[in-house]
CSV table of C-alpha atoms in Angstrom, one decimal:
chain,number,residue,atom,x,y,z
A,1,UNK,CA,8.6,90.1,78.7
A,2,UNK,CA,6.9,86.9,79.7
A,3,UNK,CA,5.3,84.9,76.9
A,4,UNK,CA,2.3,82.6,77.3
A,5,UNK,CA,2.3,79.7,74.8
A,6,UNK,CA,-0.9,77.7,74.4
A,7,UNK,CA,-0.8,74.1,73.2
A,8,UNK,CA,-4.1,73.2,71.7
A,9,UNK,CA,-7.2,75.5,71.9
A,10,UNK,CA,-7.7,77.2,75.2
A,11,UNK,CA,-11.1,77.6,76.7
A,12,UNK,CA,-13.0,80.7,76.0
A,13,UNK,CA,-12.3,81.9,79.5
A,14,UNK,CA,-9.1,80.6,81.0
A,15,UNK,CA,-8.3,80.8,84.7
A,16,UNK,CA,-4.6,81.3,83.8
A,17,UNK,CA,-2.9,84.6,84.4
A,18,UNK,CA,-1.6,86.5,81.4
A,19,UNK,CA,1.7,88.3,82.3
A,20,UNK,CA,3.3,91.3,80.6
A,21,UNK,CA,6.7,92.5,81.7
A,22,UNK,CA,7.3,96.3,81.5
A,23,UNK,CA,10.8,97.9,82.0
A,24,UNK,CA,10.9,101.5,83.1
A,25,UNK,CA,14.5,102.5,82.4
A,26,UNK,CA,16.4,105.1,84.3
A,27,UNK,CA,13.8,105.0,87.0
A,28,UNK,CA,16.0,107.1,89.3
A,29,UNK,CA,15.8,110.0,86.9
A,30,UNK,CA,12.0,110.0,87.0
A,31,UNK,CA,10.9,112.4,89.7
A,32,UNK,CA,7.5,114.2,89.4
A,33,UNK,CA,6.5,113.8,85.7
A,34,UNK,CA,4.4,110.8,84.9
A,35,UNK,CA,5.7,108.0,82.7
A,36,UNK,CA,3.5,105.9,80.5
A,37,UNK,CA,4.3,102.6,78.7
A,38,UNK,CA,3.7,101.9,75.0
A,39,UNK,CA,0.5,100.1,74.1
A,40,UNK,CA,0.6,96.4,74.8
A,41,UNK,CA,-1.9,93.6,74.2
A,42,UNK,CA,-3.5,91.3,76.8
A,43,UNK,CA,-6.7,89.3,76.8
A,44,UNK,CA,-7.7,90.7,73.4
A,45,UNK,CA,-7.4,94.4,74.4
A,46,UNK,CA,-4.8,97.2,74.2
A,47,UNK,CA,-3.5,98.7,77.4
A,48,UNK,CA,-1.0,101.1,78.8
A,49,UNK,CA,0.5,101.5,82.3
A,50,UNK,CA,0.9,105.0,83.7
A,51,UNK,CA,3.5,105.5,86.5
A,52,UNK,CA,3.9,108.4,88.8
A,53,UNK,CA,7.3,108.1,90.6
A,54,UNK,CA,6.0,110.5,93.3
A,55,UNK,CA,2.3,109.7,93.4
A,56,UNK,CA,-0.6,110.2,95.7
A,57,UNK,CA,1.3,110.6,99.0
A,58,UNK,CA,4.8,111.8,99.8
A,59,UNK,CA,7.4,109.2,99.1
A,60,UNK,CA,4.9,106.8,97.4
A,61,UNK,CA,4.8,105.7,93.8
A,62,UNK,CA,1.4,105.3,92.0
A,63,UNK,CA,0.7,102.8,89.2
A,64,UNK,CA,-2.4,102.8,87.0
A,65,UNK,CA,-3.7,100.6,84.2
A,66,UNK,CA,-5.6,102.2,81.3
A,67,UNK,CA,-7.6,100.4,78.6
A,68,UNK,CA,-7.4,101.8,75.1
A,69,UNK,CA,-9.8,99.5,73.4
A,70,UNK,CA,-9.8,96.1,71.7
A,71,UNK,CA,-6.9,94.9,69.6
A,72,UNK,CA,-8.5,96.2,66.5
A,73,UNK,CA,-8.7,99.7,67.8
A,74,UNK,CA,-6.7,102.2,65.8
A,75,UNK,CA,-4.7,104.0,68.6
A,76,UNK,CA,-1.3,105.4,68.8
A,77,UNK,CA,1.5,103.0,69.6
A,78,UNK,CA,4.0,105.7,70.9
A,79,UNK,CA,4.5,107.0,74.4
A,80,UNK,CA,5.0,110.6,73.5
A,81,UNK,CA,1.4,111.8,74.0
A,82,UNK,CA,0.4,113.8,77.0
A,83,UNK,CA,-2.3,112.3,79.3
A,84,UNK,CA,-4.9,114.6,77.8
A,85,UNK,CA,-4.1,113.3,74.3
A,86,UNK,CA,-4.4,109.6,75.1
A,87,UNK,CA,-7.3,108.0,73.3
A,88,UNK,CA,-9.2,105.7,75.7
A,89,UNK,CA,-11.7,102.9,75.3
A,90,UNK,CA,-15.4,103.7,75.4
A,91,UNK,CA,-16.8,103.5,79.0
A,92,UNK,CA,-19.4,101.0,77.7
A,93,UNK,CA,-16.5,98.6,76.9
A,94,UNK,CA,-14.7,99.4,80.2
A,95,UNK,CA,-17.7,98.7,82.3
A,96,UNK,CA,-18.2,95.3,80.6
A,97,UNK,CA,-14.8,94.1,81.6
A,98,UNK,CA,-14.5,91.6,84.4
A,99,UNK,CA,-10.8,91.2,85.0
A,100,UNK,CA,-8.5,90.4,88.0
A,101,UNK,CA,-5.4,92.7,88.0
A,102,UNK,CA,-2.1,92.1,89.6
A,103,UNK,CA,1.0,94.3,89.6
A,104,UNK,CA,4.3,93.1,91.0
A,105,UNK,CA,7.9,94.5,91.2
A,106,UNK,CA,10.8,92.1,91.9
A,107,UNK,CA,14.3,92.8,92.9
A,108,UNK,CA,17.4,91.5,91.1
A,109,UNK,CA,17.2,88.4,93.3
A,110,UNK,CA,13.7,87.7,92.0
A,111,UNK,CA,12.0,88.3,95.3
A,112,UNK,CA,8.9,90.4,95.4
A,113,UNK,CA,9.4,94.0,96.6
A,114,UNK,CA,5.8,95.1,96.0
A,115,UNK,CA,2.7,93.2,95.0
A,116,UNK,CA,-0.9,94.4,94.7
A,117,UNK,CA,-4.0,92.6,93.4
A,118,UNK,CA,-7.4,94.1,92.7
A,119,UNK,CA,-10.4,93.8,90.4
A,120,UNK,CA,-10.3,96.1,87.4
A,121,UNK,CA,-13.1,98.4,88.2
A,122,UNK,CA,-12.7,101.9,86.9
A,123,UNK,CA,-14.0,104.7,89.0
A,124,UNK,CA,-17.4,105.7,87.7
A,125,UNK,CA,-17.8,108.7,89.9
A,126,UNK,CA,-15.1,110.8,88.2
A,127,UNK,CA,-15.8,109.2,84.8
A,128,UNK,CA,-12.3,107.7,84.4
A,129,UNK,CA,-11.4,104.5,82.8
A,130,UNK,CA,-8.3,103.8,84.9
A,131,UNK,CA,-7.6,101.4,87.7
A,132,UNK,CA,-4.6,100.8,89.9
A,133,UNK,CA,-2.9,101.8,93.1
A,134,UNK,CA,-2.4,105.4,94.3
A,135,UNK,CA,0.1,104.1,96.9
A,136,UNK,CA,1.6,101.2,95.1
A,137,UNK,CA,4.9,101.1,97.0
A,138,UNK,CA,7.5,103.5,98.6
A,139,UNK,CA,9.7,105.0,95.9
A,140,UNK,CA,12.8,104.2,98.0
A,141,UNK,CA,11.9,100.5,97.9
A,142,UNK,CA,11.4,100.6,94.1
A,143,UNK,CA,14.8,102.4,93.6
A,144,UNK,CA,16.5,99.6,95.5
A,145,UNK,CA,14.7,97.0,93.4
A,146,UNK,CA,15.9,98.4,90.1
A,147,UNK,CA,18.0,96.1,87.9
A,148,UNK,CA,20.8,98.1,86.1
A,149,UNK,CA,18.7,101.2,86.7
A,150,UNK,CA,15.5,99.7,85.3
A,151,UNK,CA,12.3,99.2,87.2
A,152,UNK,CA,10.8,95.8,86.1
A,153,UNK,CA,7.0,95.8,86.5
A,154,UNK,CA,4.9,92.6,85.9
A,155,UNK,CA,1.3,93.3,85.0
A,156,UNK,CA,-0.9,90.2,85.4
A,157,UNK,CA,-4.5,89.9,84.2
A,158,UNK,CA,-7.0,87.2,83.9
A,159,UNK,CA,-10.7,87.1,83.2
A,160,UNK,CA,-12.6,86.5,86.4
A,161,UNK,CA,-14.6,83.2,86.7
A,162,UNK,CA,-18.3,83.9,87.1
A,163,UNK,CA,-19.4,83.7,90.7
A,164,UNK,CA,-21.1,80.4,91.2
A,165,UNK,CA,-24.7,81.1,92.0
A,166,UNK,CA,-26.2,78.3,94.2
A,167,UNK,CA,-29.2,76.7,92.6
A,168,UNK,CA,-32.5,77.5,94.2
A,169,UNK,CA,-33.6,75.1,96.8
A,170,UNK,CA,-35.2,72.1,95.1
A,171,UNK,CA,-38.9,72.0,95.6
A,172,UNK,CA,-41.0,69.3,94.0
A,173,UNK,CA,-44.6,69.5,94.8
A,174,UNK,CA,-45.9,66.1,96.0
A,175,UNK,CA,-49.4,64.8,95.4
A,176,UNK,CA,-51.3,66.0,98.5
A,177,UNK,CA,-53.8,63.1,98.5
A,178,UNK,CA,-52.2,61.4,101.5
A,179,UNK,CA,-52.3,64.6,103.6
A,180,UNK,CA,-55.8,65.3,102.4
A,181,UNK,CA,-57.0,61.9,103.5
A,182,UNK,CA,-55.2,62.2,106.9
A,183,UNK,CA,-57.0,65.5,107.4
A,184,UNK,CA,-60.3,63.6,107.3
A,185,UNK,CA,-59.2,61.5,110.3
A,186,UNK,CA,-61.8,62.1,113.0
A,187,UNK,CA,-63.7,64.6,111.0
A,188,UNK,CA,-67.3,64.6,112.3
A,189,UNK,CA,-68.8,66.7,109.6
A,190,UNK,CA,-68.0,64.3,106.7
A,191,UNK,CA,-68.0,61.0,108.6
A,192,UNK,CA,-70.6,58.3,107.8
A,193,UNK,CA,-69.5,55.8,110.5
A,194,UNK,CA,-69.2,56.1,114.2
A,195,UNK,CA,-67.3,53.5,116.1
A,196,UNK,CA,-68.1,53.2,119.8
A,197,UNK,CA,-65.2,51.6,121.6
A,198,UNK,CA,-66.0,50.3,125.0
A,199,UNK,CA,-63.3,49.6,127.6
A,200,UNK,CA,-63.6,48.4,131.1
A,201,UNK,CA,-62.0,49.8,134.2
A,202,UNK,CA,-62.3,49.9,137.9
A,203,UNK,CA,-64.7,52.4,139.5
A,204,UNK,CA,-62.6,52.3,142.7
A,205,UNK,CA,-65.6,51.1,144.7
A,206,UNK,CA,-64.1,48.6,147.1
A,207,UNK,CA,-67.5,47.5,148.5
A,208,UNK,CA,-69.1,46.5,145.3
A,209,UNK,CA,-65.9,45.8,143.3
A,210,UNK,CA,-67.9,46.8,140.2
A,211,UNK,CA,-66.3,47.6,136.9
A,212,UNK,CA,-67.1,50.9,135.1
A,213,UNK,CA,-67.3,51.1,131.4
A,214,UNK,CA,-66.0,53.9,129.3
A,215,UNK,CA,-67.2,54.5,125.7
A,216,UNK,CA,-65.2,56.6,123.3
A,217,UNK,CA,-66.5,57.4,119.8
A,218,UNK,CA,-64.4,57.5,116.6
A,219,UNK,CA,-65.8,59.1,113.5
A,220,UNK,CA,-64.7,57.5,110.2
A,221,UNK,CA,-65.4,57.2,106.5
A,222,UNK,CA,-66.5,53.9,105.0
A,223,UNK,CA,-64.8,54.6,101.6
A,224,UNK,CA,-61.4,55.0,103.3
A,225,UNK,CA,-61.9,51.9,105.4
A,226,UNK,CA,-62.6,49.7,102.4
A,227,UNK,CA,-58.8,49.6,101.6
A,228,UNK,CA,-57.3,50.6,104.9
A,229,UNK,CA,-59.3,48.4,107.2
A,230,UNK,CA,-61.6,46.2,105.2
A,231,UNK,CA,-63.1,44.3,108.1
A,232,UNK,CA,-64.1,47.5,109.8
A,233,UNK,CA,-65.7,48.6,106.5
A,234,UNK,CA,-67.7,45.3,106.5
A,235,UNK,CA,-68.8,45.9,110.0
A,236,UNK,CA,-70.0,49.4,109.1
A,237,UNK,CA,-71.9,48.0,106.1
A,238,UNK,CA,-73.6,45.4,108.2
A,239,UNK,CA,-75.0,48.0,110.5
A,240,UNK,CA,-75.9,50.5,107.8
A,241,UNK,CA,-79.5,51.4,107.1
A,242,UNK,CA,-78.6,53.1,103.9
A,243,UNK,CA,-79.1,56.6,105.2
A,244,UNK,CA,-77.3,58.8,107.8
A,245,UNK,CA,-74.5,57.7,110.0
A,246,UNK,CA,-73.9,54.1,111.0
A,247,UNK,CA,-72.9,53.3,114.5
A,248,UNK,CA,-70.8,50.3,115.2
A,249,UNK,CA,-69.9,48.9,118.7
A,250,UNK,CA,-66.3,47.8,119.1
A,251,UNK,CA,-65.2,45.6,122.0
A,252,UNK,CA,-62.1,43.6,122.8
A,253,UNK,CA,-59.6,46.3,122.0
A,254,UNK,CA,-58.4,49.3,123.9
A,255,UNK,CA,-59.3,52.8,122.8
A,256,UNK,CA,-55.6,53.7,122.2
A,257,UNK,CA,-54.9,50.6,120.1
A,258,UNK,CA,-58.1,51.2,118.1
A,259,UNK,CA,-57.1,54.8,117.5
A,260,UNK,CA,-53.7,53.5,116.1
A,261,UNK,CA,-55.5,51.1,113.7
A,262,UNK,CA,-57.8,53.8,112.5
A,263,UNK,CA,-55.1,56.4,112.2
A,264,UNK,CA,-52.9,54.0,110.1
A,265,UNK,CA,-55.9,53.3,107.8
A,266,UNK,CA,-56.0,57.0,107.0
A,267,UNK,CA,-52.3,57.0,106.1
A,268,UNK,CA,-50.8,57.9,109.5
A,269,UNK,CA,-47.6,56.5,111.0
A,270,UNK,CA,-47.4,54.9,114.4
A,271,UNK,CA,-44.6,56.3,116.5
A,272,UNK,CA,-41.9,54.0,117.9
A,273,UNK,CA,-42.9,54.7,121.5
A,274,UNK,CA,-46.5,53.7,120.7
A,275,UNK,CA,-45.3,50.6,118.9
A,276,UNK,CA,-43.1,49.7,121.8
A,277,UNK,CA,-45.9,50.0,124.3
A,278,UNK,CA,-48.6,48.2,122.4
A,279,UNK,CA,-46.8,45.9,119.9
A,280,UNK,CA,-48.8,42.7,120.5
A,281,UNK,CA,-52.0,44.5,121.0
A,282,UNK,CA,-51.5,46.3,117.7
A,283,UNK,CA,-50.7,43.1,115.9
A,284,UNK,CA,-53.8,41.5,117.3
A,285,UNK,CA,-56.1,44.4,116.4
A,286,UNK,CA,-54.5,44.9,112.9
A,287,UNK,CA,-55.0,41.2,112.2
A,288,UNK,CA,-58.6,41.4,113.4
A,289,UNK,CA,-59.6,44.4,111.3
A,290,UNK,CA,-57.5,43.7,108.2
A,291,UNK,CA,-55.0,46.5,108.5
A,292,UNK,CA,-52.3,44.4,106.8
A,293,UNK,CA,-49.6,47.1,106.5
A,294,UNK,CA,-49.8,47.9,110.2
A,295,UNK,CA,-49.7,44.2,111.2
A,296,UNK,CA,-46.6,43.6,109.2
A,297,UNK,CA,-44.9,46.7,110.6
A,298,UNK,CA,-45.7,45.7,114.1
A,299,UNK,CA,-44.6,42.1,113.5
A,300,UNK,CA,-41.3,43.3,112.1
A,301,UNK,CA,-40.8,45.6,115.2
A,302,UNK,CA,-41.7,42.7,117.6
A,303,UNK,CA,-39.4,40.3,115.8
A,304,UNK,CA,-36.4,42.7,115.9
A,305,UNK,CA,-37.0,43.7,119.6
A,306,UNK,CA,-37.7,40.3,121.0
A,307,UNK,CA,-34.8,38.2,122.3
A,308,UNK,CA,-35.6,34.6,121.9
A,309,UNK,CA,-34.5,32.1,124.5
A,310,UNK,CA,-35.4,28.6,125.7
A,311,UNK,CA,-38.1,29.9,128.0
A,312,UNK,CA,-40.1,31.9,125.4
A,313,UNK,CA,-39.3,30.1,122.1
A,314,UNK,CA,-42.4,27.9,122.2
A,315,UNK,CA,-44.8,30.7,123.2
A,316,UNK,CA,-43.5,32.8,120.3
A,317,UNK,CA,-43.8,29.9,117.9
A,318,UNK,CA,-47.4,29.3,118.8
A,319,UNK,CA,-48.2,33.0,118.8
A,320,UNK,CA,-46.7,33.4,115.3
A,321,UNK,CA,-48.6,30.4,114.0
A,322,UNK,CA,-52.0,31.7,115.4
A,323,UNK,CA,-51.6,35.1,113.8
A,324,UNK,CA,-49.9,34.0,110.6
A,325,UNK,CA,-46.7,35.9,111.5
A,326,UNK,CA,-44.4,34.3,109.0
A,327,UNK,CA,-41.5,36.6,109.8
A,328,UNK,CA,-41.6,35.9,113.5
A,329,UNK,CA,-42.0,32.2,112.9
A,330,UNK,CA,-39.0,32.2,110.6
A,331,UNK,CA,-36.9,33.8,113.4
A,332,UNK,CA,-38.1,31.2,115.8
A,333,UNK,CA,-37.1,28.4,113.4
A,334,UNK,CA,-33.7,29.9,112.9
A,335,UNK,CA,-33.3,29.9,116.7
A,336,UNK,CA,-34.3,26.3,117.0
A,337,UNK,CA,-31.8,25.2,114.3
A,338,UNK,CA,-29.0,27.2,115.9
A,339,UNK,CA,-29.8,25.8,119.4
A,340,UNK,CA,-31.1,22.3,118.3
A,341,UNK,CA,-29.7,20.2,121.1
A,342,UNK,CA,-30.6,22.6,123.9
A,343,UNK,CA,-34.2,23.1,122.5
A,344,UNK,CA,-34.8,19.3,122.1
A,345,UNK,CA,-33.7,18.7,125.7
A,346,UNK,CA,-35.7,21.5,127.4
A,347,UNK,CA,-38.7,22.3,125.1
A,348,UNK,CA,-41.7,20.1,124.6
A,349,UNK,CA,-43.4,20.2,121.1
A,350,UNK,CA,-46.3,17.9,122.0
A,351,UNK,CA,-48.8,20.7,121.4
A,352,UNK,CA,-47.3,21.9,118.2
A,353,UNK,CA,-49.4,21.5,115.1
A,354,UNK,CA,-48.2,19.5,112.1
A,355,UNK,CA,-48.1,22.6,109.8
A,356,UNK,CA,-45.3,24.0,111.9
A,357,UNK,CA,-43.1,21.0,111.1
A,358,UNK,CA,-43.1,22.2,107.4
A,359,UNK,CA,-41.7,25.5,108.5
A,360,UNK,CA,-39.0,23.7,110.4
A,361,UNK,CA,-38.1,21.6,107.4
A,362,UNK,CA,-38.0,24.8,105.3
A,363,UNK,CA,-35.5,26.3,107.7
A,364,UNK,CA,-33.4,23.1,107.4
A,365,UNK,CA,-33.5,23.4,103.6
A,366,UNK,CA,-32.4,27.0,103.8
A,367,UNK,CA,-29.5,26.1,105.9
A,368,UNK,CA,-28.4,23.4,103.4
A,369,UNK,CA,-28.9,25.8,100.5
A,370,UNK,CA,-26.7,28.4,102.2
A,371,UNK,CA,-23.9,25.9,102.7
A,372,UNK,CA,-24.0,24.7,99.1
A,373,UNK,CA,-22.3,26.4,96.2
A,374,UNK,CA,-24.1,29.3,94.5
A,375,UNK,CA,-24.1,27.4,91.2
A,376,UNK,CA,-26.4,24.7,92.6
A,377,UNK,CA,-29.0,27.0,93.9
A,378,UNK,CA,-32.4,27.1,92.3
A,379,UNK,CA,-33.7,30.7,92.1
A,380,UNK,CA,-37.3,29.4,91.6
A,381,UNK,CA,-37.2,27.2,94.7
A,382,UNK,CA,-39.6,29.3,96.9
A,383,UNK,CA,-39.1,26.8,99.8
A,384,UNK,CA,-35.6,28.0,100.3
A,385,UNK,CA,-36.4,31.8,100.3
A,386,UNK,CA,-36.7,34.0,103.3
A,387,UNK,CA,-40.1,35.4,104.3
A,388,UNK,CA,-39.0,39.0,103.4
A,389,UNK,CA,-38.1,37.8,99.9
A,390,UNK,CA,-41.4,36.1,99.4
A,391,UNK,CA,-43.3,39.1,100.6
A,392,UNK,CA,-41.4,41.4,98.3
A,393,UNK,CA,-42.1,39.2,95.3
A,394,UNK,CA,-45.8,39.1,96.2
A,395,UNK,CA,-46.0,42.8,96.6
A,396,UNK,CA,-44.4,43.4,93.2
A,397,UNK,CA,-47.0,41.2,91.7
A,398,UNK,CA,-49.8,43.0,93.6
A,399,UNK,CA,-50.7,39.8,95.5
A,400,UNK,CA,-51.6,39.3,99.2
A,401,UNK,CA,-48.6,39.5,101.5
A,402,UNK,CA,-50.3,38.6,104.8
A,403,UNK,CA,-50.3,34.9,105.3
A,404,UNK,CA,-48.3,31.8,106.2
A,405,UNK,CA,-45.2,30.7,104.3
A,406,UNK,CA,-47.3,28.0,102.6
A,407,UNK,CA,-50.0,30.4,101.4
A,408,UNK,CA,-47.4,32.8,100.1
A,409,UNK,CA,-45.6,30.1,98.2
A,410,UNK,CA,-48.9,28.8,96.8
A,411,UNK,CA,-49.8,32.3,95.5
A,412,UNK,CA,-46.4,32.7,93.9
A,413,UNK,CA,-46.5,29.3,92.2
A,414,UNK,CA,-50.0,30.0,90.9
A,415,UNK,CA,-49.0,33.4,89.6
A,416,UNK,CA,-45.9,31.9,87.9
A,417,UNK,CA,-48.0,29.2,86.2
A,418,UNK,CA,-50.4,31.8,84.9
A,419,UNK,CA,-47.6,33.9,83.6
A,420,UNK,CA,-46.1,30.9,81.8
A,421,UNK,CA,-49.5,30.0,80.4
A,422,UNK,CA,-49.9,33.5,78.9
A,423,UNK,CA,-46.5,33.3,77.4
A,424,UNK,CA,-47.3,29.9,75.8
A,425,UNK,CA,-50.5,31.3,74.4
A,426,UNK,CA,-48.6,34.1,72.8
């Protein structure tokens, strides 16, 4: 008989097989009568194995496992009872078992002759508490596997691991305020502002060569514009009479671009295709109407997608300076430093404002700081920081992120001084 030895305390439900070896001696002399084993213990219960040498079908041997109850059950330990006299475990206990069952017969060489595995699930239809295999193996094969006339049967059992039930799909309800505001975009029933955007186009009259004008109306809400597009909110206040809907005329911007600005103010996102088609127009309109987030997104897209060269570096520098595009200006400065000799030979800076020189000096300082050892760096030296870092610090403090490098640094220094002053007061 195989013996399982535990070192330490096993888990309540172990995945290891418990194995009991049964020897049916003089197996060749067993013909039609059943043969049952004595009681044996496994997994905290008492069991017997019942073997029919000529079982369900001609030439086949049947093997069944019966449960007699838990180990404290007072049941007979002999094998002399008839089948009708064997006391069995209550069906309530049987139905509560969740056990994998395996029965194996090996030959004298240790090789498997027969092996069957199933789930211990007694047949409820005929109210029996047995389980096993009606056609376990051909009797002839088992006779050949006997060792000194004895049929060696290994009975293996283990408690089944519970089937892992996948957790329900995670659903976390999000605050719907953003969706609700976006639903108001273009809603005529609740709007208190109408923007009339006028754009010019050819009327295809070759004789007069006149330009036709198209007016498209956009319905909006002043309370939403106050944060999303504050300059548009101011325009609507200026034209308000205090009652009814205010109408504001918009010129100098295309209808598509104005739609993007207004849509963004309501929490919408601009697609990459639209950004690609109208990048500079979106920057200009967002800067004009105070839609800071859209301006920064468009600036970042423009900076990433624009390939700087000798021919366009000055135009981009002047454009960045005129619109306070600090990120684009930083990229231009990096290009100038990396291509200094070529830029000095081919680019004229006669029309460049003096403030731009400060940005160039800051780029030089960053280059020096990068080449110096990390121990000598000053983490409070805003002049050496990248624009993205400055903007992140400003946003964390709840300060304005749209501005030149100088204005951003000034805000950070002022905020730091205020913080230090409050600490000294404490």
